[in-house]
């Protein structure tokens, strides 16, 4: 039952042509340690499903995305992620651009092994025009209402970052932003976690802690310890976004991506990366975002 593994093991479970679900939200709690490892591989032609941030931007600049399913790609302080923007404008990959709630419904449909879930969202917008593969359906009941049939979004592998996990796959998100990680995991054939800390199962004994444990351990295939592994995104309450780093990363979209890779990604494991960005103490000093 010991599900502990290495960050490289998680990256190694992702193969070309797979559908990859990425947890977190914009500039918050992204599994960036795994994303950086994935950049070192030959994996390509991925379908990526994400409430995107620099995870999507890095994969886009590395040419690893064949299709992107997203509600947004933002780093909060940078409303439109610059690397995603450049790739999107260049037509580098196919897209399904949908409402945030529609993305959630697609994950819930996949989690429930349903072909779709009905919604009214999408009418009165260009969502259906831009996504002709999304169909409508007529209610079989007396109302006869026409509804959008949001298709299921099944995933091969999902990767999320959490605050704590144990060797069995139990996990805790103690920050204020669990969002939809649980549905990304439920929609996936395999789910992996990176965690700020590996703890004993006894750490989850407080009944109130269960409120911060949305991801069932039965969904989790592997857990890798990755302290400060969400940097440069935030992982509250431990550390905030690295605004300076994110701005420098954004600037690299206009020239300097190769330099960014050489300095922060290639030939660097997580400890070496952390030293390059100022060390653990500097990361822990980053102020938490206020929304």
mmCIF file of N, CA and C in Angstrom, residues 39 48 70 73 84 107 120 125 140 149 151 181 190 193 204 222 225 260:
data_model
loop_
_atom_site.group_PDB
_atom_site.id
_atom_site.type_symbol
_atom_site.label_atom_id
_atom_site.label_comp_id
_atom_site.label_asym_id
_atom_site.label_seq_id
_atom_site.Cartn_x
_atom_site.Cartn_y
_atom_site.Cartn_z
ATOM 1 N N UNK A 39 9.177 18.800 -19.013
ATOM 2 C CA UNK A 39 9.852 19.581 -20.053
ATOM 3 C C UNK A 39 11.160 18.941 -20.498
ATOM 4 N N UNK A 48 -4.232 18.566 -22.968
ATOM 5 C CA UNK A 48 -4.104 19.089 -21.609
ATOM 6 C C UNK A 48 -5.436 19.684 -21.164
ATOM 7 N N UNK A 70 -9.716 24.263 -21.767
ATOM 8 C CA UNK A 70 -9.473 25.220 -20.688
ATOM 9 C C UNK A 70 -10.649 26.175 -20.504
ATOM 10 N N UNK A 73 -6.463 30.653 -19.005
ATOM 11 C CA UNK A 73 -5.036 30.432 -18.737
ATOM 12 C C UNK A 73 -4.488 31.754 -18.246
ATOM 13 N N UNK A 84 1.209 31.020 -23.210
ATOM 14 C CA UNK A 84 -0.025 30.519 -23.814
ATOM 15 C C UNK A 84 -0.504 31.463 -24.911
ATOM 16 N N UNK A 107 -15.715 17.341 -16.337
ATOM 17 C CA UNK A 107 -14.978 16.471 -15.412
ATOM 18 C C UNK A 107 -15.938 15.608 -14.599
ATOM 19 N N UNK A 120 -27.423 24.921 -19.015
ATOM 20 C CA UNK A 120 -27.860 26.064 -19.828
ATOM 21 C C UNK A 120 -26.684 26.952 -20.213
ATOM 22 N N UNK A 125 -23.694 33.029 -25.956
ATOM 23 C CA UNK A 125 -22.270 33.307 -26.071
ATOM 24 C C UNK A 125 -21.758 32.633 -27.339
ATOM 25 N N UNK A 140 -36.308 15.255 -22.229
ATOM 26 C CA UNK A 140 -37.354 14.258 -22.525
ATOM 27 C C UNK A 140 -38.623 14.473 -21.713
ATOM 28 N N UNK A 149 -25.379 19.936 -24.035
ATOM 29 C CA UNK A 149 -24.888 18.649 -23.538
ATOM 30 C C UNK A 149 -23.372 18.723 -23.445
ATOM 31 N N UNK A 151 -19.936 17.534 -23.053
ATOM 32 C CA UNK A 151 -19.377 16.178 -23.121
ATOM 33 C C UNK A 151 -18.422 15.886 -21.978
ATOM 34 N N UNK A 181 -9.633 20.096 -7.961
ATOM 35 C CA UNK A 181 -8.642 19.023 -8.022
ATOM 36 C C UNK A 181 -9.289 17.648 -7.851
ATOM 37 N N UNK A 190 -5.591 7.446 -13.825
ATOM 38 C CA UNK A 190 -4.550 7.451 -12.801
ATOM 39 C C UNK A 190 -4.375 8.875 -12.287
ATOM 40 N N UNK A 193 -0.006 12.644 -6.923
ATOM 41 C CA UNK A 193 0.102 13.841 -6.098
ATOM 42 C C UNK A 193 1.563 14.159 -5.830
ATOM 43 N N UNK A 204 -3.982 12.956 10.159
ATOM 44 C CA UNK A 204 -5.311 13.235 9.628
ATOM 45 C C UNK A 204 -6.419 12.800 10.585
ATOM 46 N N UNK A 222 0.168 7.415 -6.982
ATOM 47 C CA UNK A 222 1.483 7.663 -6.426
ATOM 48 C C UNK A 222 1.575 9.021 -5.768
ATOM 49 N N UNK A 225 7.158 13.444 -2.663
ATOM 50 C CA UNK A 225 7.448 14.588 -1.807
ATOM 51 C C UNK A 225 8.101 15.672 -2.652
ATOM 52 N N UNK A 260 15.644 30.669 -20.228
ATOM 53 C CA UNK A 260 14.872 30.287 -19.035
ATOM 54 C C UNK A 260 15.022 28.790 -18.767
#
